[in-house]
mmCIF file of C-alpha atoms and ligand atoms in Angstrom:
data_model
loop_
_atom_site.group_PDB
_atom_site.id
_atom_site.type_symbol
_atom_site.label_atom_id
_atom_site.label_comp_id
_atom_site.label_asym_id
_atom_site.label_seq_id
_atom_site.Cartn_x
_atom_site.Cartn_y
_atom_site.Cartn_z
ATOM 1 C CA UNK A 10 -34.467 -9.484 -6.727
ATOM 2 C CA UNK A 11 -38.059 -9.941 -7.809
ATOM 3 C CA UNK A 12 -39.330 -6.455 -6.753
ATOM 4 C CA UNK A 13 -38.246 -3.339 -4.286
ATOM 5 C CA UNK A 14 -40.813 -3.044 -2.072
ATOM 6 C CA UNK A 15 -38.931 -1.660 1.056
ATOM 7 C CA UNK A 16 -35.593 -0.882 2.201
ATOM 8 C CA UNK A 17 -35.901 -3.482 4.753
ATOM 9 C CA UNK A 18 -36.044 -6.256 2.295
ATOM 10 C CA UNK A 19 -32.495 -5.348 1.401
ATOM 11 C CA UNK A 20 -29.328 -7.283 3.413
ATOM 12 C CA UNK A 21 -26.188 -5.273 3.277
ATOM 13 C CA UNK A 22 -24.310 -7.500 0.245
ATOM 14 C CA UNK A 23 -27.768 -6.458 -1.829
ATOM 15 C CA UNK A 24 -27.591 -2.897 -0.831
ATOM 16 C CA UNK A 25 -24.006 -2.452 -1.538
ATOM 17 C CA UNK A 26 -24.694 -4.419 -4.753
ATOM 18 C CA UNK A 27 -27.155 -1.533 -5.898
ATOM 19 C CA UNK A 28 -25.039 0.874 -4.718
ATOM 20 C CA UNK A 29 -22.121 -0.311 -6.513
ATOM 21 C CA UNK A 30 -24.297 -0.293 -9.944
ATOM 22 C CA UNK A 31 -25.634 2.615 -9.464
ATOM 23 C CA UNK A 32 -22.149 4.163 -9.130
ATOM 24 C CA UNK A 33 -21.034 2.437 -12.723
ATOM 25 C CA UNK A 34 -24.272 3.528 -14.079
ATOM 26 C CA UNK A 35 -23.421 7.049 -13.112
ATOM 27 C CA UNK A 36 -20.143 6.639 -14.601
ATOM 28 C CA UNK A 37 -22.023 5.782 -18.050
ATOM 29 C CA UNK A 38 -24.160 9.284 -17.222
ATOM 30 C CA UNK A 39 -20.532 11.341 -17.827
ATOM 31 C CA UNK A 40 -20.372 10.443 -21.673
ATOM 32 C CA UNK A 41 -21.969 12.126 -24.152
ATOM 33 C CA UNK A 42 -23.817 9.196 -25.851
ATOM 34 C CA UNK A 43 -25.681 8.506 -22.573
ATOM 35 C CA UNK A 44 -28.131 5.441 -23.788
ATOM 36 C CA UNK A 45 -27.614 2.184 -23.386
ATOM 37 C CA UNK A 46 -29.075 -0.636 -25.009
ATOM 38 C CA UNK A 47 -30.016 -2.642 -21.769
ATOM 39 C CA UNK A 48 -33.570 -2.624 -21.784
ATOM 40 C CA UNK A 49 -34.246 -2.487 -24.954
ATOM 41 C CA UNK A 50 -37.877 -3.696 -25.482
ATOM 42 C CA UNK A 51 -38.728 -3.711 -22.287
ATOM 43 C CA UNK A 52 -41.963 -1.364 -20.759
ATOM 44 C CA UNK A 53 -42.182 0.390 -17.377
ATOM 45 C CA UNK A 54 -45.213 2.164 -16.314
ATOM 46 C CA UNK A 55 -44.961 4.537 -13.789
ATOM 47 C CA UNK A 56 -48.183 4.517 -12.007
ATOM 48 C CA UNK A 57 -48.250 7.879 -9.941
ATOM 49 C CA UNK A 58 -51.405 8.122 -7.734
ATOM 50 C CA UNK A 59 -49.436 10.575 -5.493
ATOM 51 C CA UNK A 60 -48.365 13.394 -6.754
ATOM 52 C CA UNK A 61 -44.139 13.855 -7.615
ATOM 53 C CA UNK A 62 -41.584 15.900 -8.900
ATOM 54 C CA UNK A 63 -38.881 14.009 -8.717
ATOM 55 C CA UNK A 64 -39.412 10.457 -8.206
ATOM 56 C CA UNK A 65 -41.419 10.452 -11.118
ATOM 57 C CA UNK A 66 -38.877 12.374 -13.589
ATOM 58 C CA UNK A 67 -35.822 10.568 -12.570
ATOM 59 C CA UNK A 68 -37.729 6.766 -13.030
ATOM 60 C CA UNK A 69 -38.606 8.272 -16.423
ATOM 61 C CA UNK A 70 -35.127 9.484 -17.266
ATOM 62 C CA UNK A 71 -33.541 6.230 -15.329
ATOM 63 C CA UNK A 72 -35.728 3.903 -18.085
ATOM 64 C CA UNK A 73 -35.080 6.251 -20.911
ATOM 65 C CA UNK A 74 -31.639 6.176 -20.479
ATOM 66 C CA UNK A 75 -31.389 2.179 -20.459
ATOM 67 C CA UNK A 76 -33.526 2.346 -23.846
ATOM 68 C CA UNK A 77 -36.699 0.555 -21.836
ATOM 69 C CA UNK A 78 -40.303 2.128 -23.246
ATOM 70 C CA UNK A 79 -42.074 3.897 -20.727
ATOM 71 C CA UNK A 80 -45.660 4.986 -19.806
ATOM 72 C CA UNK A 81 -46.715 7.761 -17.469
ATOM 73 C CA UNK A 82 -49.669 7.104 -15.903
ATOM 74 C CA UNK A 83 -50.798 9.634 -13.602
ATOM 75 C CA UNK A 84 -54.288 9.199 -11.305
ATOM 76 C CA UNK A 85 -55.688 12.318 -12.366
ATOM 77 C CA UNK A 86 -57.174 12.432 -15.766
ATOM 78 C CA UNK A 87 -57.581 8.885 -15.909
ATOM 79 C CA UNK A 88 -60.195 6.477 -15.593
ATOM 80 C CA UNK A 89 -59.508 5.854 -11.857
ATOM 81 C CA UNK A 90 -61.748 9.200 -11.457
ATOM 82 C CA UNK A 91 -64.696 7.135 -12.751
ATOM 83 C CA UNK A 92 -64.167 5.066 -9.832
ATOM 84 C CA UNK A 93 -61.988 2.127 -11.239
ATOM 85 C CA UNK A 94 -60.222 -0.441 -8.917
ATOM 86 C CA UNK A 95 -56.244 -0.523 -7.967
ATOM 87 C CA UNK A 96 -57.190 -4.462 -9.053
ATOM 88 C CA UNK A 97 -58.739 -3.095 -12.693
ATOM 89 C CA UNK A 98 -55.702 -0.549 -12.944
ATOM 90 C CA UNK A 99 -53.530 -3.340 -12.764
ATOM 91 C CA UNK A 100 -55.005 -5.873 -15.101
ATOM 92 C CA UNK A 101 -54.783 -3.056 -17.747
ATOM 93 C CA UNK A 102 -51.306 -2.781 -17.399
ATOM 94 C CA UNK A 103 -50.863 -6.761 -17.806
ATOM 95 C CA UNK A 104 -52.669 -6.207 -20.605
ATOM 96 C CA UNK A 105 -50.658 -3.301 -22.185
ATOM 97 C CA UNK A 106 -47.522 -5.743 -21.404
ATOM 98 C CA UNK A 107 -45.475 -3.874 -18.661
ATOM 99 C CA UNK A 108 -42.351 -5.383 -17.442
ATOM 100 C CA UNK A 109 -42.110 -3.036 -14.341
ATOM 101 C CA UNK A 110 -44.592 -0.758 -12.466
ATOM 102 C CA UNK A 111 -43.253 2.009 -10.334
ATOM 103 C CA UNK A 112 -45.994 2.548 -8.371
ATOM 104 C CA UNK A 113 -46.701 5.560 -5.730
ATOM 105 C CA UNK A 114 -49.540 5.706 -3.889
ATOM 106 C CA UNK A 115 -51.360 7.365 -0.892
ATOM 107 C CA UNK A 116 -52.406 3.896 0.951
ATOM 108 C CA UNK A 117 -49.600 2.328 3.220
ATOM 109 C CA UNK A 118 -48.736 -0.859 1.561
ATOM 110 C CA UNK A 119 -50.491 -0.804 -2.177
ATOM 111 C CA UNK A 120 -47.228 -1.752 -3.943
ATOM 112 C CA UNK A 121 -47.131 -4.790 -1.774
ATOM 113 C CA UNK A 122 -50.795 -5.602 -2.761
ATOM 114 C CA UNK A 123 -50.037 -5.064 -6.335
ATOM 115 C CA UNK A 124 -46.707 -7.597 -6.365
ATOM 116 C CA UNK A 125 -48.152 -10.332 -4.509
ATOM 117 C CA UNK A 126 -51.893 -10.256 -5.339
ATOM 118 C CA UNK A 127 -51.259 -12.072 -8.659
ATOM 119 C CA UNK A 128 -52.721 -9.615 -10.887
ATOM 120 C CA UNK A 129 -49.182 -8.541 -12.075
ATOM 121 C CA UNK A 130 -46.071 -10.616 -13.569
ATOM 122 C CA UNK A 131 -44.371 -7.157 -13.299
ATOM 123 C CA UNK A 132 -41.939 -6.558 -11.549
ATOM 124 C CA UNK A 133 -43.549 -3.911 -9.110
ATOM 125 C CA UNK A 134 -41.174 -1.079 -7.455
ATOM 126 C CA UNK A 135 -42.230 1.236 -4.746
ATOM 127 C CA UNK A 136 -41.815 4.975 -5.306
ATOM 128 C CA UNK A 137 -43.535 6.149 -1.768
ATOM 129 C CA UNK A 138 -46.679 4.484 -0.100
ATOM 130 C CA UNK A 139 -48.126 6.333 2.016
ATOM 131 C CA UNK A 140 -46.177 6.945 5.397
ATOM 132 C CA UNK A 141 -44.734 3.307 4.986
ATOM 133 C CA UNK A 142 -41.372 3.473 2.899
ATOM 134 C CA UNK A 143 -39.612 4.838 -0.339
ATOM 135 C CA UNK A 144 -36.887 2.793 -1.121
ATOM 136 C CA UNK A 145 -35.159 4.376 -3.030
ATOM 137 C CA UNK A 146 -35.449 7.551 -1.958
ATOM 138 C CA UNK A 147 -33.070 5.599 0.825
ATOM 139 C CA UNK A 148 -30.593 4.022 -1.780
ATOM 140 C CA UNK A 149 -30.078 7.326 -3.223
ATOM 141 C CA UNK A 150 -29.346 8.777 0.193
ATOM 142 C CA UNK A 151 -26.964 6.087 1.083
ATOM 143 C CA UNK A 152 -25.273 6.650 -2.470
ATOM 144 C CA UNK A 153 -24.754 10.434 -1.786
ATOM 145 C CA UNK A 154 -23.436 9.821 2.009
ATOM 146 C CA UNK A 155 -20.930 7.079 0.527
ATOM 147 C CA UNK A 156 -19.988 9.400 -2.202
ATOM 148 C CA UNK A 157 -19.238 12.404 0.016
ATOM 149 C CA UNK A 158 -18.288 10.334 3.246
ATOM 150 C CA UNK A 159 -17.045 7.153 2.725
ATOM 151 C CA UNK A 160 -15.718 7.022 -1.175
ATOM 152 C CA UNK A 161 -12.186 5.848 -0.758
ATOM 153 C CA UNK A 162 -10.240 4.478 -4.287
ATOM 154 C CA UNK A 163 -12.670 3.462 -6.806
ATOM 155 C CA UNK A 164 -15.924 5.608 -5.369
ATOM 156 C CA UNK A 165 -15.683 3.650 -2.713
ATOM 157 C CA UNK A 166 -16.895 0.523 -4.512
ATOM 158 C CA UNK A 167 -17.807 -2.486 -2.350
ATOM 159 C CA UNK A 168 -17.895 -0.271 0.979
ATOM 160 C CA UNK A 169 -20.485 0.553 3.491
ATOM 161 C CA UNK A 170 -21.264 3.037 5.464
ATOM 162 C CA UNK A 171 -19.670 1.496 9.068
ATOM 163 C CA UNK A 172 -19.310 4.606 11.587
ATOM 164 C CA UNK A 173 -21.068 7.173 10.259
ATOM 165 C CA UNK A 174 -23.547 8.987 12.596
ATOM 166 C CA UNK A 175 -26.711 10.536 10.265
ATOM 167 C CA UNK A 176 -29.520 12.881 12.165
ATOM 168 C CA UNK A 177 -32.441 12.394 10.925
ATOM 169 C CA UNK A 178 -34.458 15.585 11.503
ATOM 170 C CA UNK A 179 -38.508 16.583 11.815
ATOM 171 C CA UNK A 180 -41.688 15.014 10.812
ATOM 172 C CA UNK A 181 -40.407 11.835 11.192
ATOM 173 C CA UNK A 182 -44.360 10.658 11.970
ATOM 174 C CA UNK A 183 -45.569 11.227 7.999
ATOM 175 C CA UNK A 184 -42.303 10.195 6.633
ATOM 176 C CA UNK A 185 -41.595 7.340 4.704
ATOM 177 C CA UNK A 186 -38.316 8.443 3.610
ATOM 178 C CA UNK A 187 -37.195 8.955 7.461
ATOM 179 C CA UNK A 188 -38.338 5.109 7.968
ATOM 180 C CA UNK A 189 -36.689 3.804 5.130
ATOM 181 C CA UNK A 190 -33.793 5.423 5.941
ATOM 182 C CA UNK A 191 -33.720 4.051 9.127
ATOM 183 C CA UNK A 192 -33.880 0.811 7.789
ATOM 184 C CA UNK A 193 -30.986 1.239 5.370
ATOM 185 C CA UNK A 194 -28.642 3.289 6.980
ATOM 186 C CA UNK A 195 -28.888 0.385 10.119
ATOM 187 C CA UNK A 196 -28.461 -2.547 7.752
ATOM 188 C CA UNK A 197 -25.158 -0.342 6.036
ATOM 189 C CA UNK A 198 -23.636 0.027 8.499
ATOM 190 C CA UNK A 199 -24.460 3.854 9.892
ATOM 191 C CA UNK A 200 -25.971 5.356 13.448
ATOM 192 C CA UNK A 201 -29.072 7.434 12.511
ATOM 193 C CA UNK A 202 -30.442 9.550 15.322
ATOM 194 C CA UNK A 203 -34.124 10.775 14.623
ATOM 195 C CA UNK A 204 -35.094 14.051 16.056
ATOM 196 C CA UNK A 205 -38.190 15.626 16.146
ATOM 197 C CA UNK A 206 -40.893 17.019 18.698
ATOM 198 C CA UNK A 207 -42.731 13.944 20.626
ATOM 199 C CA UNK A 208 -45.598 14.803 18.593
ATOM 200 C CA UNK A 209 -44.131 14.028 15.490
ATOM 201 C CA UNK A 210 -42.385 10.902 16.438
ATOM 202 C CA UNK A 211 -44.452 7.490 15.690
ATOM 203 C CA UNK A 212 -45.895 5.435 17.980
ATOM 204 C CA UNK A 213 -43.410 2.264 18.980
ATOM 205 C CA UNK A 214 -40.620 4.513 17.402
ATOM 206 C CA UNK A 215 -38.092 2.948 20.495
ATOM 207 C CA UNK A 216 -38.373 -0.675 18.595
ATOM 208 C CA UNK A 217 -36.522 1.074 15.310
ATOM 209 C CA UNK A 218 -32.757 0.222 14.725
ATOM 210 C CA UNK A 219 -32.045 4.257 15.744
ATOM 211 C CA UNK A 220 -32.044 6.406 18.797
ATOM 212 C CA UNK A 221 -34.211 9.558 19.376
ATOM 213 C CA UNK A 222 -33.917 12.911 20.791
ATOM 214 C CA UNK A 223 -36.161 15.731 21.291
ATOM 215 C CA UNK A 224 -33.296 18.430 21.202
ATOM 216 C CA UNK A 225 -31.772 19.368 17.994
ATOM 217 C CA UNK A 226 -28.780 22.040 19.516
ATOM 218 C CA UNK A 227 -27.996 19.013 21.877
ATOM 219 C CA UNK A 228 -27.363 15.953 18.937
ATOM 220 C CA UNK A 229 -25.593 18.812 16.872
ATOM 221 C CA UNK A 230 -23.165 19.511 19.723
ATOM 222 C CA UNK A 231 -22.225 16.451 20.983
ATOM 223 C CA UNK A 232 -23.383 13.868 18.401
ATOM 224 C CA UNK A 233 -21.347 15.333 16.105
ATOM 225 C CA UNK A 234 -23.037 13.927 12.826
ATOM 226 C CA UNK A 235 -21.350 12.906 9.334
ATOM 227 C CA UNK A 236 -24.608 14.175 8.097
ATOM 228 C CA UNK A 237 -28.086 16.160 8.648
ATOM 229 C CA UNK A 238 -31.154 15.110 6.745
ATOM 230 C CA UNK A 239 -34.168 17.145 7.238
ATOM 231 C CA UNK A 240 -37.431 16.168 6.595
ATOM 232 C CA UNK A 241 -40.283 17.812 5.351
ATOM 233 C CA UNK A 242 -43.530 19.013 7.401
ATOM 234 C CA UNK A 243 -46.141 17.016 5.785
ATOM 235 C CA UNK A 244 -48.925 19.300 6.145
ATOM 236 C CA UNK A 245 -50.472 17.706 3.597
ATOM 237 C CA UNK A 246 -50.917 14.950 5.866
ATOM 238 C CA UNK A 247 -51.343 17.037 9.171
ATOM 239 C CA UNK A 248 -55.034 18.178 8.034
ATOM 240 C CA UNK A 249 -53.946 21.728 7.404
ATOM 241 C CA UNK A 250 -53.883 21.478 3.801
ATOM 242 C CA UNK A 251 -51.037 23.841 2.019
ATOM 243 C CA UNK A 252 -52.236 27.235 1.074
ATOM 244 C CA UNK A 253 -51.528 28.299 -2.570
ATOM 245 C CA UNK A 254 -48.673 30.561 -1.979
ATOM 246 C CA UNK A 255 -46.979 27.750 0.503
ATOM 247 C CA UNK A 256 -46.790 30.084 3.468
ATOM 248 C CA UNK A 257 -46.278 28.153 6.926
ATOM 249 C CA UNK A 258 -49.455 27.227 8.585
ATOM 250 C CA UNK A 259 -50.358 26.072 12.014
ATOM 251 C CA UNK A 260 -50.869 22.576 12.528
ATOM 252 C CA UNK A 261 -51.780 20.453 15.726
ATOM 253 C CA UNK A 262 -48.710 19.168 16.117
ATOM 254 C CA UNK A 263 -46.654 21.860 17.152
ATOM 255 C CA UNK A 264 -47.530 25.036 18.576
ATOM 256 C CA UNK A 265 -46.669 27.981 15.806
ATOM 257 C CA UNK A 266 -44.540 27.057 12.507
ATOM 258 C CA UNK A 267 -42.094 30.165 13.984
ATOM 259 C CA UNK A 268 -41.711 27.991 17.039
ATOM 260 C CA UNK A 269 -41.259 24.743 15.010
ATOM 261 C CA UNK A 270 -38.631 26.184 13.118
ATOM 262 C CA UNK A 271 -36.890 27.724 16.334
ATOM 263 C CA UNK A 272 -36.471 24.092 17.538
ATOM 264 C CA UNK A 273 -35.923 22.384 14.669
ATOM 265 C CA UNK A 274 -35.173 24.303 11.650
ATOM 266 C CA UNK A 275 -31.639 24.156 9.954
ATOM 267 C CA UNK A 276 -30.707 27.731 10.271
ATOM 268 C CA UNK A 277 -27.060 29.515 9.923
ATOM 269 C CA UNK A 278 -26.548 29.365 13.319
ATOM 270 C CA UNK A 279 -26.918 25.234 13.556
ATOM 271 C CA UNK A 280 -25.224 24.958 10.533
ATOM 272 C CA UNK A 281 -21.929 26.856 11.763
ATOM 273 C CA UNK A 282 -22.200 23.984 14.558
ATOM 274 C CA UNK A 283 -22.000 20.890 12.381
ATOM 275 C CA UNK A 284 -18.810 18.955 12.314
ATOM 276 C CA UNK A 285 -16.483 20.689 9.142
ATOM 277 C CA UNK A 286 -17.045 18.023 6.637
ATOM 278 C CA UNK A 287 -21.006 17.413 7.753
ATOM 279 C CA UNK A 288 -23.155 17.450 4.723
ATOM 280 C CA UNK A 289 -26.848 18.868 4.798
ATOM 281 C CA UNK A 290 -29.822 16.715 3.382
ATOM 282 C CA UNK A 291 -33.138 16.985 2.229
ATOM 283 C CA UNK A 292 -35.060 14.577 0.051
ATOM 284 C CA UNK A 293 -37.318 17.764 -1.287
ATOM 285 C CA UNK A 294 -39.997 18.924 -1.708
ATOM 286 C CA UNK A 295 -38.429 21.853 0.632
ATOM 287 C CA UNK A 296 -40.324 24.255 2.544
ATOM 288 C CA UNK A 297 -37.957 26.430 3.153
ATOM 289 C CA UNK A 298 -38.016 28.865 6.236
ATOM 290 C CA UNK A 299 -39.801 25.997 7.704
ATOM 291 C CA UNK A 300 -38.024 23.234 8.472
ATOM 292 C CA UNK A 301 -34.311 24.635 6.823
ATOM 293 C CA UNK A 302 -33.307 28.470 5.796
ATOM 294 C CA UNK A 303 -32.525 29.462 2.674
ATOM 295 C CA UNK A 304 -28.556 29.735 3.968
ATOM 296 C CA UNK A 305 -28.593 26.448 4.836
ATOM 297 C CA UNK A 306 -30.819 25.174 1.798
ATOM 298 C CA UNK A 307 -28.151 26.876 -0.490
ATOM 299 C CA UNK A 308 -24.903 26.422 1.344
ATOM 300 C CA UNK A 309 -21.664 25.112 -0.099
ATOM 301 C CA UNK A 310 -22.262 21.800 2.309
ATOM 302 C CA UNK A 311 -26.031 20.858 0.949
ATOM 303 C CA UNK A 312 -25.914 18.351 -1.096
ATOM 304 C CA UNK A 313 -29.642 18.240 -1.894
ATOM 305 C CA UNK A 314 -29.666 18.661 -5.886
ATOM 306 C CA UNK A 315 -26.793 15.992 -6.169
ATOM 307 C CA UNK A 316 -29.220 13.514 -4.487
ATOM 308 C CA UNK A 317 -31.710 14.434 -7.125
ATOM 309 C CA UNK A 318 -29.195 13.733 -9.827
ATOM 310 C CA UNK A 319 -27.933 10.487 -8.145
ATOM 311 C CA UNK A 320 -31.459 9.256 -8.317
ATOM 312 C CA UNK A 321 -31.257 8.897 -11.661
ATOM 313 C CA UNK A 322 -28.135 6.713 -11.475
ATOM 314 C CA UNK A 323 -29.585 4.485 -8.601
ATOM 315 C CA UNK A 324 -33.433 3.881 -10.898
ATOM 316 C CA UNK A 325 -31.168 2.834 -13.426
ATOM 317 C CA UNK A 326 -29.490 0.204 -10.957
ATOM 318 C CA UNK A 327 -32.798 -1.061 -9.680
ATOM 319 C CA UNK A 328 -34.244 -0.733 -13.048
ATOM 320 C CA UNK A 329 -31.077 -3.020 -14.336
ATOM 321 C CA UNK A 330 -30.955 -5.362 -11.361
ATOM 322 C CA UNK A 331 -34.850 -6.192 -12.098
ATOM 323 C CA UNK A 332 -35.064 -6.515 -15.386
ATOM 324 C CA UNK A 333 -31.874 -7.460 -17.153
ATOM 325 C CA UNK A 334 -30.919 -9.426 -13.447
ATOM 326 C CA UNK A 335 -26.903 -10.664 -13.553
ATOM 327 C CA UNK A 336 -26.869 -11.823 -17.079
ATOM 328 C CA UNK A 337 -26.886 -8.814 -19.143
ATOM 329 C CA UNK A 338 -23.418 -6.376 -19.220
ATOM 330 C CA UNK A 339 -23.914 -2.618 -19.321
HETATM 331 N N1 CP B 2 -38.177 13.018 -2.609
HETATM 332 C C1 CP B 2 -39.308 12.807 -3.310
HETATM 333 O O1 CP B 2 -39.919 11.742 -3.231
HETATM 334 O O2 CP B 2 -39.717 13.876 -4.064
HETATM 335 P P1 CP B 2 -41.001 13.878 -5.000
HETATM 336 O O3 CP B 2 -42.216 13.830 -4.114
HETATM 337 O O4 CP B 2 -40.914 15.183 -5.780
HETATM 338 O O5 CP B 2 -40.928 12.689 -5.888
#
């Protein structure tokens, strides 16, 4: 693997593969000496152009915690306000000798630009472009379902995720995580259903490795998912900007945020309808009383700060697979 530039690139063997690191990697994360020596004098830059909570903590932690050096490098405050080029950005951080770049950025496809323009030897990993794909955002998904739905023996080492049914839940349109997903949860195995109003559903949406469904009540009853993911409103992206005390605004897309919510919000009512052992998702940012309640956003059966912890484990297992490859032992 030369970079991680989109779920899709990954074949099940591969995905399992970083899966399967990521779960030793975690295992490393119980002691109480939790460095490792792997990367030692190695440099990753994360390159943040897009703002983050988490993506951007848990790379830092994930490179940290295999002893690489690492450089934050956030948009704002630097010289890309004085109008400096993605090209110029990059040719700086050749020159500051960086052995990986997690990049996010705004613009569909800018970590692919920056791997395969040439202005890089880097190893270049995607932390969210645009409305394109966040890889592994995905991988740490897939880690949490097989942990909670699959893991068999040895945390279910080596296994996929064969017959489980994920619903994929909201703005689907702005979300990279919901396409990325998609991609992923296909190629392991899993049935994703994506629901969401027809407004927020892409165009060419019936060419992705999913089905779709404009009623929420209706996949709950009788698609009986393993597990609920809900996504986000992007309002950010929906022109409506997010007012400082992150009340619910109106946006084009759907009628009222009350009305949004009454067809697709995760409530206590939905929630007593999943299957027993269904787990509840979100990749965060949350808005919650949105697009999931505070009863289900803090219920025994969300899992949603274990995915943020399991990130860390599966940065270190792309971080590892990248830049140590097959030849170095943790
Ligand atoms: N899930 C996710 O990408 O969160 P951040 O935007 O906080 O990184």
């Amino acid at each position: 693997m030369r970079h991680l530039l989109s779920a899709a690139d990954l074949d099940r063997d591969a995905a399992v593969g970083l899966l399967d690191t990521a779960e030793r990697m975690a295992a490393t994360q119980e002691r109480e000496m939790k460095k490792l020596p792997t990367l030692r004098g190695r440099t990753v830059v994360n390159l943040f152009f897009e703002d983050s909570t988490r993506t951007r903590i848990s790379f830092e932690t994930a490179a940290k915690r295999l002893s690489a050096d690492v450089i934050n490098f956030a948009a704002r405050g630097s010289s890309l306000s004085k109008g400096e080029s993605l090209k110029d950005t990059a040719l700086t951080l050749q020159a500051m000798g960086a052995d990986a770049v997690v990049i996010r950025h705004q613009a569909s496809g800018a970590p692919y630009r920056l791997a395969h323009a040439g202005w890089l030897a880097s190893a270049v990993v995607n932390a969210g472009d645009g409305t394109h794909q966040h890889p592994t955002q995905a991988l740490l998904d897939a880690f949490t379902l097989r942990r909670h739905l699959v893991a068999a023996g040895d945390a279910g080492l080596g296994r996929d995720l064969a017959g489980l049914h994920v619903a994929i839940v909201g703005d689907v349109l702005h979300s990279r995580v919901a396409r990325s997903n998609v991609d992923l949860l296909h190629t392991l195995g899993a049935r994703v259903t994506l629901v969401a109003p027809p407004t927020l559903l892409p165009v060419g949406v019936e060419a992705w490795a999913c089905a779709t469904s404009y009623h929420l009540d209706e996949v709950i009853a009788e698609g009986r998912p393993d597990a609920i993911m809900m996504l986000r409103v992007q309002r950010e992206r929906m022109g409506a900007g997010v007012p400082a005390n992150g009340a619910p605004v109106a946006t084009g897309f759907f009628p009222s945020p009350l009305e949004y919510t009454r067809a697709y919000g995760l409530d206590a009512r939905r929630l007593a309808m999943l299957p027993e052992h269904a787990i509840v998702m979100h990749p965060g940012p949350m808005n919650r009383g949105l697009e999931i309640s505070a009863d289900a956003a803090d219920s025994p059966r969300a899992v949603i700060v274990e995915q943020v912890a399991n990130g860390v484990a599966i940065r270190m297992a792309v971080l590892y697979r990248l830049l140590a490859g097959e030849r170095e032992a943790f």
